[in-house]
Each structure stands twice: as C-alpha cells, then as structure tokens.
Short mmCIF file of C-alpha atoms and ligand atoms in Angstrom, two decimals:
data_model
loop_
_atom_site.label_atom_id
_atom_site.label_comp_id
_atom_site.label_asym_id
_atom_site.label_seq_id
_atom_site.Cartn_x
_atom_site.Cartn_y
_atom_site.Cartn_z
CA MET A 1 -6.18 -108.38 -176.76
CA LEU A 2 -9.11 -110.77 -176.85
CA GLU A 3 -11.66 -109.33 -174.48
CA ARG A 4 -14.60 -111.05 -172.91
CA GLN A 5 -17.73 -108.92 -172.98
CA THR A 6 -19.42 -110.58 -170.04
CA LYS A 7 -16.49 -110.58 -167.63
CA ASP A 8 -17.85 -108.15 -165.06
CA MET A 9 -21.53 -108.96 -165.39
CA ILE A 10 -23.70 -110.89 -162.93
CA ASN A 11 -23.72 -114.36 -164.44
CA ILE A 12 -26.80 -116.56 -164.00
CA ASP A 13 -25.98 -119.15 -166.66
CA PRO A 14 -26.15 -122.49 -164.79
CA LEU A 15 -23.44 -123.80 -167.08
CA GLN A 16 -21.03 -121.18 -165.78
CA THR A 17 -21.89 -120.39 -162.17
CA GLY A 18 -19.97 -123.33 -160.69
CA GLY A 19 -16.99 -123.09 -163.02
CA LYS A 20 -15.78 -119.62 -162.14
CA LEU A 21 -12.15 -119.73 -161.12
CA THR A 22 -10.91 -118.95 -157.64
CA GLU A 23 -8.01 -116.52 -157.28
CA GLU A 24 -5.75 -119.50 -156.55
CA ALA A 25 -6.86 -121.15 -159.78
CA ARG A 26 -6.35 -117.94 -161.72
CA ARG A 27 -2.74 -117.87 -160.57
CA ALA A 28 -2.31 -121.58 -161.33
CA LEU A 29 -3.66 -121.00 -164.82
CA ILE A 30 -0.83 -118.58 -165.59
CA GLU A 31 1.82 -120.58 -163.76
CA TRP A 32 0.97 -123.82 -165.61
CA GLY A 33 -0.17 -122.35 -168.92
CA ASP A 34 2.70 -123.71 -171.01
CA GLY A 35 1.94 -126.79 -173.07
CA TYR A 36 2.57 -130.06 -171.23
CA SER A 37 3.68 -128.10 -168.19
CA VAL A 38 2.64 -130.76 -165.69
CA CYS A 39 4.79 -133.37 -167.43
CA ASP A 40 8.15 -132.15 -166.08
CA PHE A 41 8.42 -135.13 -163.76
CA CYS A 42 6.04 -137.61 -165.35
CA THR A 43 7.12 -141.21 -165.21
CA GLY A 44 4.50 -142.43 -167.63
CA ARG A 45 1.12 -141.71 -166.16
CA LEU A 46 -0.64 -138.46 -165.33
CA ASP A 47 -2.24 -139.71 -162.11
CA GLU A 48 1.15 -140.84 -160.82
CA ILE A 49 2.88 -137.48 -161.09
CA LYS A 50 4.08 -136.54 -157.60
CA THR A 51 5.36 -133.05 -158.51
CA PRO A 52 3.03 -131.20 -158.94
CA PRO A 53 0.92 -133.21 -156.44
CA ILE A 54 -1.44 -134.89 -158.91
CA TYR A 55 -0.92 -138.35 -157.39
CA GLU A 56 -2.06 -137.15 -153.99
CA PHE A 57 -5.09 -135.43 -155.53
CA VAL A 58 -6.26 -138.33 -157.72
CA HIS A 59 -5.54 -141.20 -155.34
CA LYS A 60 -6.34 -139.65 -151.96
CA THR A 61 -8.17 -136.33 -152.12
CA LEU A 62 -10.69 -137.20 -154.84
CA PRO A 63 -11.69 -140.72 -153.67
CA ASP A 64 -12.25 -139.28 -150.21
CA PHE A 65 -14.27 -136.36 -151.61
CA ILE A 66 -16.62 -138.42 -153.78
CA GLY A 67 -16.63 -141.62 -151.74
CA CYS A 68 -15.18 -144.06 -154.25
CA ASP A 69 -12.33 -146.57 -154.33
CA VAL A 70 -10.67 -145.50 -157.54
CA ALA A 71 -10.65 -142.12 -159.27
CA ARG A 72 -9.24 -140.73 -162.48
CA ILE A 73 -9.07 -137.39 -164.24
CA THR A 74 -10.69 -137.26 -167.67
CA THR A 75 -11.00 -134.52 -170.26
CA GLY A 76 -14.64 -133.91 -169.30
CA ALA A 77 -17.74 -135.57 -167.89
CA ARG A 78 -18.58 -136.89 -171.34
CA GLU A 79 -15.18 -138.53 -171.78
CA ALA A 80 -15.67 -140.23 -168.40
CA LYS A 81 -19.08 -141.55 -169.43
CA PHE A 82 -17.75 -142.68 -172.78
CA ALA A 83 -14.82 -144.50 -171.15
CA VAL A 84 -17.20 -146.52 -168.97
CA MET A 85 -19.68 -147.21 -171.76
CA HIS A 86 -16.98 -148.24 -174.19
CA ALA A 87 -15.37 -150.56 -171.66
CA LEU A 88 -18.68 -152.28 -170.86
CA ALA A 89 -20.19 -152.26 -174.37
CA LYS A 90 -20.98 -155.49 -176.14
CA ARG A 91 -22.51 -156.15 -179.53
CA ASP A 92 -26.27 -155.39 -179.60
CA ALA A 93 -26.25 -154.52 -175.91
CA TRP A 94 -28.34 -151.81 -174.22
CA ILE A 95 -27.94 -148.91 -171.87
CA VAL A 96 -30.92 -147.71 -169.84
CA MET A 97 -30.91 -143.99 -169.09
CA ASP A 98 -33.29 -141.36 -167.77
CA SER A 99 -34.95 -139.20 -170.40
CA ASN A 100 -33.63 -136.09 -168.64
CA ALA A 101 -30.11 -137.19 -169.59
CA HIS A 102 -27.65 -134.74 -171.13
CA TYR A 103 -27.12 -134.94 -174.89
CA SER A 104 -23.55 -136.08 -174.28
CA SER A 105 -24.86 -139.22 -172.56
CA TYR A 106 -26.73 -140.20 -175.72
CA ILE A 107 -23.79 -139.36 -177.93
CA SER A 108 -21.39 -141.33 -175.74
CA ALA A 109 -23.73 -144.32 -175.97
CA GLU A 110 -23.98 -143.88 -179.72
CA ARG A 111 -20.22 -143.75 -180.07
CA ALA A 112 -19.88 -146.84 -177.89
CA GLY A 113 -22.37 -148.67 -180.13
CA LEU A 114 -25.00 -149.15 -177.42
CA ASN A 115 -28.76 -149.19 -177.92
CA VAL A 116 -30.46 -146.63 -175.71
CA ALA A 117 -33.63 -147.32 -173.72
CA GLU A 118 -35.10 -144.20 -172.13
CA VAL A 119 -36.89 -143.93 -168.81
CA PRO A 120 -39.64 -141.34 -169.35
CA ASN A 121 -40.20 -138.57 -166.82
CA THR A 122 -43.57 -137.69 -165.30
CA GLY A 123 -44.03 -134.81 -167.77
CA TYR A 124 -45.21 -131.25 -167.18
CA PRO A 125 -44.79 -129.56 -164.74
CA ASP A 126 -42.45 -131.68 -162.58
CA PHE A 127 -40.57 -133.86 -165.09
CA ILE A 128 -39.52 -136.29 -162.36
CA ILE A 129 -37.77 -139.61 -162.99
CA THR A 130 -39.30 -142.16 -160.62
CA PRO A 131 -37.63 -145.35 -159.41
CA GLU A 132 -40.79 -147.25 -160.44
CA LYS A 133 -40.43 -146.17 -164.07
CA PHE A 134 -36.74 -146.93 -163.94
CA ALA A 135 -37.50 -150.49 -162.83
CA GLU A 136 -40.17 -150.84 -165.49
CA VAL A 137 -37.84 -149.86 -168.32
CA LEU A 138 -35.04 -152.05 -166.96
CA GLU A 139 -37.47 -154.95 -166.92
CA GLU A 140 -38.68 -154.31 -170.49
CA THR A 141 -35.19 -153.78 -171.86
CA LYS A 142 -33.84 -156.92 -170.26
CA ARG A 143 -36.35 -158.83 -172.36
CA LYS A 144 -34.93 -157.22 -175.52
CA GLY A 145 -31.28 -157.99 -174.85
CA GLU A 146 -28.37 -157.55 -172.51
CA VAL A 147 -28.33 -154.36 -170.43
CA VAL A 148 -24.69 -153.56 -169.71
CA LEU A 149 -25.17 -150.24 -167.94
CA ALA A 150 -27.75 -147.89 -166.48
CA LEU A 151 -27.29 -144.14 -166.19
CA ILE A 152 -29.04 -141.62 -163.99
CA THR A 153 -28.52 -137.87 -164.28
CA TYR A 154 -28.23 -136.31 -160.83
CA PRO A 155 -29.36 -133.61 -161.11
CA ASP A 156 -30.38 -133.24 -164.73
CA GLY A 157 -29.25 -130.14 -166.59
CA ASN A 158 -32.72 -129.01 -167.65
CA TYR A 159 -34.86 -128.89 -164.53
CA GLY A 160 -32.28 -129.42 -161.79
CA ASN A 161 -34.26 -132.37 -160.44
CA LEU A 162 -32.63 -134.76 -157.99
CA PRO A 163 -34.19 -138.18 -158.49
CA ASP A 164 -34.24 -140.78 -155.71
CA VAL A 165 -30.84 -142.08 -156.69
CA LYS A 166 -30.46 -144.48 -153.75
CA ARG A 167 -33.60 -146.35 -154.66
CA ILE A 168 -32.63 -146.38 -158.31
CA ALA A 169 -29.23 -147.82 -157.33
CA LYS A 170 -30.96 -150.51 -155.30
CA ILE A 171 -33.17 -151.39 -158.26
CA CYS A 172 -30.17 -151.61 -160.58
CA GLN A 173 -28.48 -153.88 -158.05
CA ASP A 174 -31.54 -156.11 -157.97
CA TYR A 175 -31.42 -156.35 -161.77
CA ASP A 176 -27.67 -156.88 -161.66
CA VAL A 177 -26.98 -153.87 -163.88
CA PRO A 178 -24.16 -151.47 -162.95
CA LEU A 179 -25.23 -147.86 -162.46
CA LEU A 180 -23.41 -144.71 -163.52
CA VAL A 181 -24.40 -141.50 -161.75
CA ASN A 182 -23.87 -138.46 -163.93
CA ALA A 183 -23.12 -135.85 -161.29
CA ALA A 184 -21.83 -133.10 -163.58
CA TYR A 185 -24.07 -130.62 -161.75
CA ALA A 186 -23.49 -132.17 -158.31
CA ILE A 187 -19.81 -132.85 -157.62
CA GLY A 188 -18.26 -129.59 -156.46
CA ARG A 189 -21.61 -127.98 -155.59
CA MET A 190 -23.31 -130.34 -153.18
CA PRO A 191 -22.25 -133.23 -150.96
CA ILE A 192 -22.34 -136.51 -152.86
CA LYS A 193 -20.63 -139.86 -152.31
CA LEU A 194 -20.71 -142.86 -154.61
CA LYS A 195 -20.69 -145.43 -151.82
CA GLU A 196 -23.53 -143.76 -149.96
CA ILE A 197 -25.61 -143.92 -153.12
CA GLY A 198 -24.72 -147.53 -153.73
CA ALA A 199 -23.90 -147.06 -157.42
CA ASP A 200 -20.89 -148.27 -159.43
CA PHE A 201 -19.61 -145.19 -161.24
CA ILE A 202 -19.79 -141.46 -160.71
CA VAL A 203 -18.87 -138.71 -163.11
CA GLY A 204 -18.19 -135.01 -162.55
CA SER A 205 -17.29 -131.97 -164.61
CA GLY A 206 -14.50 -129.67 -163.44
CA HIS A 207 -15.34 -126.68 -165.61
CA LYS A 208 -19.01 -126.94 -164.71
CA SER A 209 -18.97 -127.46 -160.97
CA MET A 210 -15.42 -127.50 -159.57
CA ALA A 211 -14.13 -124.00 -160.28
CA SER A 212 -11.71 -125.30 -162.91
CA SER A 213 -10.73 -123.89 -166.30
CA GLY A 214 -11.20 -127.25 -167.98
CA PRO A 215 -11.85 -129.05 -170.09
CA ILE A 216 -11.64 -131.56 -167.27
CA GLY A 217 -13.82 -134.24 -165.73
CA ILE A 218 -13.56 -136.81 -163.00
CA LEU A 219 -14.46 -140.45 -162.91
CA GLY A 220 -14.92 -142.42 -159.71
CA MET A 221 -15.72 -146.10 -159.38
CA ARG A 222 -15.89 -149.07 -157.09
CA GLY A 223 -12.70 -151.10 -156.92
CA GLU A 224 -14.24 -154.08 -158.64
CA TRP A 225 -14.46 -152.15 -161.94
CA GLU A 226 -10.87 -151.01 -162.04
CA GLU A 227 -9.53 -153.91 -164.07
CA ILE A 228 -12.28 -153.65 -166.65
CA VAL A 229 -12.65 -149.91 -167.13
CA LEU A 230 -9.00 -149.02 -166.54
CA LYS A 231 -7.55 -151.94 -168.46
CA LYS A 232 -3.97 -151.33 -169.53
CA SER A 233 -2.53 -151.47 -173.02
CA SER A 234 -0.81 -154.73 -173.97
CA ARG A 235 1.92 -152.77 -175.65
CA PHE A 236 2.37 -149.78 -173.33
CA LYS A 237 2.10 -151.49 -169.99
CA ASN A 238 1.18 -148.52 -167.79
CA LYS A 239 -1.18 -146.73 -170.19
CA GLU A 240 -4.90 -147.08 -169.62
CA ILE A 241 -6.70 -147.77 -172.87
CA GLU A 242 -10.04 -146.07 -172.22
CA LEU A 243 -8.21 -142.90 -171.19
CA LEU A 244 -6.12 -143.09 -174.39
CA GLY A 245 -3.05 -143.17 -172.18
CA CYS A 246 -3.38 -139.64 -170.82
CA THR A 247 -6.07 -137.01 -170.22
CA ALA A 248 -6.09 -133.48 -168.79
CA ARG A 249 -2.38 -132.79 -168.98
CA GLY A 250 -2.06 -129.09 -168.30
CA PRO A 251 -3.57 -126.06 -166.56
CA SER A 252 -7.00 -127.74 -166.33
CA ILE A 253 -5.84 -130.19 -163.65
CA MET A 254 -3.78 -127.50 -161.93
CA THR A 255 -6.76 -125.15 -161.64
CA MET A 256 -8.83 -128.00 -160.24
CA ILE A 257 -6.21 -128.71 -157.59
CA ALA A 258 -5.80 -125.00 -156.84
CA SER A 259 -9.55 -124.54 -156.35
CA PHE A 260 -10.10 -127.69 -154.37
CA GLN A 261 -9.89 -126.23 -150.88
CA HIS A 262 -12.51 -123.66 -151.84
CA VAL A 263 -14.68 -126.29 -153.52
CA ARG A 264 -14.57 -128.56 -150.48
CA ASP A 265 -15.60 -125.65 -148.27
CA ARG A 266 -18.41 -124.42 -150.50
CA VAL A 267 -19.97 -127.89 -150.66
CA LYS A 268 -20.45 -127.59 -146.90
CA ARG A 269 -22.55 -124.48 -147.51
CA TRP A 270 -24.87 -126.28 -149.94
CA GLY A 271 -27.86 -125.80 -147.65
CA ASP A 272 -27.50 -122.02 -148.01
CA GLU A 273 -27.43 -122.31 -151.79
CA VAL A 274 -30.66 -124.33 -151.82
CA LYS A 275 -32.27 -121.78 -149.51
CA LYS A 276 -31.18 -118.97 -151.84
CA ALA A 277 -32.52 -120.82 -154.89
CA ARG A 278 -35.88 -121.35 -153.18
CA TYR A 279 -36.04 -117.71 -152.18
CA PHE A 280 -35.32 -116.67 -155.76
CA SER A 281 -37.93 -119.08 -157.10
CA SER A 282 -40.60 -117.78 -154.71
CA LYS A 283 -39.91 -114.17 -155.74
CA MET A 284 -40.09 -115.08 -159.43
CA GLU A 285 -43.41 -116.77 -158.84
CA GLU A 286 -44.72 -113.59 -157.20
CA MET A 287 -44.09 -111.98 -160.60
CA GLY A 288 -46.06 -114.70 -162.37
CA ILE A 289 -42.98 -116.59 -163.56
CA ILE A 290 -43.49 -120.22 -162.68
CA GLN A 291 -40.71 -122.59 -161.65
CA LEU A 292 -41.04 -126.04 -163.18
CA GLY A 293 -39.36 -129.22 -161.99
CA GLU A 294 -39.26 -130.31 -158.34
CA LYS A 295 -40.94 -127.92 -155.92
CA PRO A 296 -39.74 -126.93 -153.41
CA HIS A 297 -36.55 -127.10 -155.39
CA ASN A 298 -33.42 -128.87 -154.18
CA HIS A 299 -30.77 -127.50 -156.53
CA ASP A 300 -29.50 -124.16 -157.80
CA LEU A 301 -30.37 -124.97 -161.42
CA MET A 302 -33.94 -123.87 -162.00
CA PHE A 303 -36.24 -123.93 -165.00
CA PHE A 304 -38.88 -121.24 -165.42
CA GLN A 305 -41.96 -120.68 -167.51
CA ALA A 306 -42.78 -117.02 -168.14
CA GLU A 307 -46.00 -116.48 -170.08
CA ASN A 308 -45.87 -112.75 -169.31
CA LEU A 309 -42.41 -112.33 -170.84
CA TYR A 310 -43.51 -114.42 -173.81
CA GLU A 311 -46.53 -112.14 -174.35
CA ILE A 312 -44.29 -109.07 -174.22
CA SER A 313 -41.92 -110.62 -176.78
CA LYS A 314 -44.72 -110.81 -179.35
CA THR A 315 -44.85 -107.03 -179.71
CA ALA A 316 -41.47 -105.92 -178.35
CA LYS A 317 -39.17 -103.98 -180.69
CA ASP A 318 -36.48 -106.62 -180.37
CA GLY A 319 -38.99 -109.46 -180.49
CA ARG A 320 -37.87 -112.55 -178.69
CA TYR A 321 -34.45 -111.01 -178.09
CA PHE A 322 -35.91 -108.31 -175.86
CA LEU A 323 -35.30 -110.20 -172.61
CA TYR A 324 -31.68 -110.87 -173.40
CA LYS A 325 -31.14 -107.22 -174.31
CA GLU A 326 -32.98 -105.86 -171.28
CA LEU A 327 -30.92 -108.07 -168.97
CA LYS A 328 -27.71 -107.15 -170.76
CA LYS A 329 -28.52 -103.47 -170.28
CA ARG A 330 -28.62 -104.21 -166.54
CA ARG A 331 -25.31 -106.09 -166.69
CA ILE A 332 -26.89 -109.50 -166.20
CA HIS A 333 -25.77 -112.37 -168.39
CA GLY A 334 -26.82 -115.97 -168.74
CA ILE A 335 -30.26 -116.40 -170.26
CA LYS A 336 -29.83 -117.51 -173.84
CA PRO A 337 -30.57 -114.86 -176.48
CA GLY A 338 -34.03 -115.45 -177.94
CA LEU A 339 -35.57 -117.25 -174.97
CA THR A 340 -38.50 -115.66 -173.15
CA ARG A 341 -41.08 -118.33 -172.37
CA PHE A 342 -38.92 -121.15 -171.01
CA PHE A 343 -35.45 -120.63 -169.62
CA LYS A 344 -33.13 -121.95 -166.96
CA LEU A 345 -30.89 -120.04 -164.64
CA SER A 346 -28.88 -120.37 -161.46
CA VAL A 347 -28.04 -117.95 -158.67
CA TYR A 348 -25.27 -120.21 -157.37
CA GLY A 349 -22.52 -118.28 -155.63
CA LEU A 350 -24.27 -114.92 -155.96
CA THR A 351 -24.55 -112.64 -152.96
CA TYR A 352 -28.07 -111.76 -151.81
CA GLU A 353 -27.40 -108.25 -153.06
CA GLU A 354 -26.79 -109.65 -156.54
CA VAL A 355 -29.86 -111.86 -156.24
CA GLU A 356 -31.92 -108.74 -155.49
CA THR A 357 -30.40 -106.99 -158.50
CA VAL A 358 -31.53 -109.88 -160.72
CA LEU A 359 -35.01 -109.97 -159.19
CA GLU A 360 -35.39 -106.21 -159.50
CA ALA A 361 -34.34 -106.47 -163.15
CA PHE A 362 -37.14 -108.95 -163.87
CA ARG A 363 -39.65 -106.76 -162.00
CA GLU A 364 -38.64 -103.69 -163.99
CA ILE A 365 -38.61 -105.51 -167.31
CA ILE A 366 -42.13 -106.75 -166.75
CA LYS A 367 -43.42 -103.39 -165.53
CA GLU A 368 -41.80 -101.31 -168.27
CA ASN A 369 -42.80 -103.56 -171.13
CA ILE A 370 -46.27 -104.79 -170.28
CA ARG A 371 -49.10 -103.11 -172.20
C1 LIG B 401 -22.64 -130.12 -168.62
C2 LIG B 401 -23.07 -131.51 -168.53
C3 LIG B 401 -22.30 -132.52 -169.12
C4 LIG B 401 -21.08 -132.27 -169.94
O1 LIG B 401 -19.96 -132.05 -169.16
P1 LIG B 401 -18.53 -131.94 -169.83
O2 LIG B 401 -17.58 -131.99 -168.69
O3 LIG B 401 -18.48 -130.63 -170.56
O4 LIG B 401 -18.39 -133.10 -170.77
C5 LIG B 401 -22.72 -133.81 -168.94
N1 LIG B 401 -23.84 -134.10 -168.24
C6 LIG B 401 -24.59 -133.16 -167.67
C7 LIG B 401 -25.80 -133.53 -166.89
C8 LIG B 401 -24.25 -131.84 -167.80
O5 LIG B 401 -25.02 -130.91 -167.27
#
C-alpha cells in the first residue's frame, strides 16, 4: 500500500488547501478510476458527452459560474494558457505579463514562441502590480513589435495580491490587446466573472482551487475568440486543435463535477475566508512575523517574513530545517522544508480551532527556540 504521510495533518500549503477532495469527489474518483471511463458514450468530443453530464457542466454550469460565453476543460491552467498563447502567437510577436506571473506562464509563452515583456511590481514590501505600470509596459512594447496578448495573474501565487484587474482590462482594451486573466488561485475560491472584469480569457486550475483530483484546468473566453482559439482540425472535423482533440478524459473531470456544488457554495463564503486570513496575519504579526504583499490582505494566500525564525535557524540543531520539523512534530504540513525567513501559507478551509493550533505552534516554536 502506498501511504501518504501527510494525510491527517493540518495542511497550510496554499497549493493544496483548495484542491482537497469533497466526499462526493472521493467517491467519483473510485467510480470513474478506470482508464477512459468517461468515454463510454463519447461521440467524438469530451465536452459533448451527455452521459456522464459533461456537456451540461462545460456548456451551462461553467460559463454561468465564471461569466464567459464559451468554456472548455483543459489538462491544467498551464495548458489553457498555452492553448490561447499558441493560437494567438505570430512570428516575433510579444506577450506582456505581470512580473508576479507563475513560472508556467513564462514557459507557455516560451513554448508558443512569444517574446515576454514584464510589468514590474512595486517591490518590497507590497509587490503590487499597478495599472499605470501595465500601461507603460504595453506602450513600450508596442513600439518594439506586435503585442498579441496580455496576461495578468489574479491573484499571484507568491504574495496573493489582487491587482486592479478591471482597470488593467480597460487599459488593454484601449491598446487593443486581448487580456488573459490567470485565475488559478481565484476560480473555485472567490467570486470571479470574466465579463465583469472585461477581459477576453480566464483560466482556472481544478486541482488547485476547485476540489478536484486533477490534473485539470478550465478555460473561459468571450464568444468572439471561439473560432480562433478553438479552431477545428481540417482532417478531424470535430477535434479542436489547441486542445489536441481531447483533454481531461477521466476521473479528473468527474471529481470536478462531483465537487461543484460544494465549490459553488464555498465561493459564497469567501468573505469569511478573507476575514480568517486577516485574523491569522494579525496574530502572526503580534509574534514579529511580518506579512508582505497587500495589507490588509484580500486573499487566503499569504507571504510572511520571519526574521526571528531565521535567527533561530542559524544555531538550531536542524539548521534551516528546524521549522519544518517543529511543525511536523505538531502535525502541521505545508511550509517547504528549509524555509524559515520567507514562506507562504494559507489557512483556507481550516476551522478556527485549526487556525489556533497553527498559531499556537508558531508561538511555541519561537518561545522554545529563542536564546
Ligand atoms: C498553480 C498555478 C498555476 C499552475 O496550474 P496548473 O493547473 O497546475 O497548470 C498557474 N498559475 C498560477 C498563478 C498558479 O498559482
């Protein structure tokens, strides 16, 4: 039996807090675990399968949920970004993206053969991407060549900052550049709708934020992009080229569907999650651990600077691994082994009792180890 060490621990890894399966999804995972299980009644395209109800989910539930005209399932957020970039790419063309972007945004651009222009953030301690800077870089890059796409990370995966995406969308419109909103940390956690933002594309990650086993992502767009991004093969008339004909064909889509009711409900409780994150942040700061990024914070993903833990690590028996080990001893998982000075975490979905357990752990660790 392959056992997972961390199964029953309190998990504060931002990467994992929104991807934990619901009971419904756990059952779906077993039920649909066989290879190609969802293809029993496929007539040629994943999103058109009526039994199980994938058609309903992709063409009605999802567009309604994320406020777009057209939606598709992809194998992950990165595959969704790559599909858009590849469809819009031209020789020597550019993509403008925020410097808080995820590595997979850069790699997708690289694979699509696009030049990348970065919008710098405001630096320490807030690291904010401002609409003004976004406009500036768009302006500069337009002078260098054709800008086929802009990308904004909302929120970013480092600081959990939520840039002013509506204003950025307006700016992109003014420059006539389509905008992709990378909402890997938003869709499934917080309310977000493409049309309300005024952007062209939106991307989500099922295993990160939609209680799905994955790998699975979602791609939403305005209707006007359908023919370009979802262009069909000349040879296989119903297969969409950028999706390589088919994507998440198995338990990943079934867990997403199984969890959806829960996901839709939890998004409505987003305000409570932000309140909890702010509470946690304020208690950490009382211990001398400073939260970087936007303050007060607007997302569950938080980035901390802990000079006191860093000092302890210099003389601790386990060196920089001491924090990881101390937390592990207290059945808390999610801060990367070896980090003490800068780390991110999330208390998304935790009960207040669990939040107190985590806070008490930090208090104890500081008290017991400080000299
Ligand atoms: C996690 C993450 C991704 C990658 O998502 P996948 O679905 O695993 O491809 C992309 N962008 C951001 C901002 C992320 O945090």
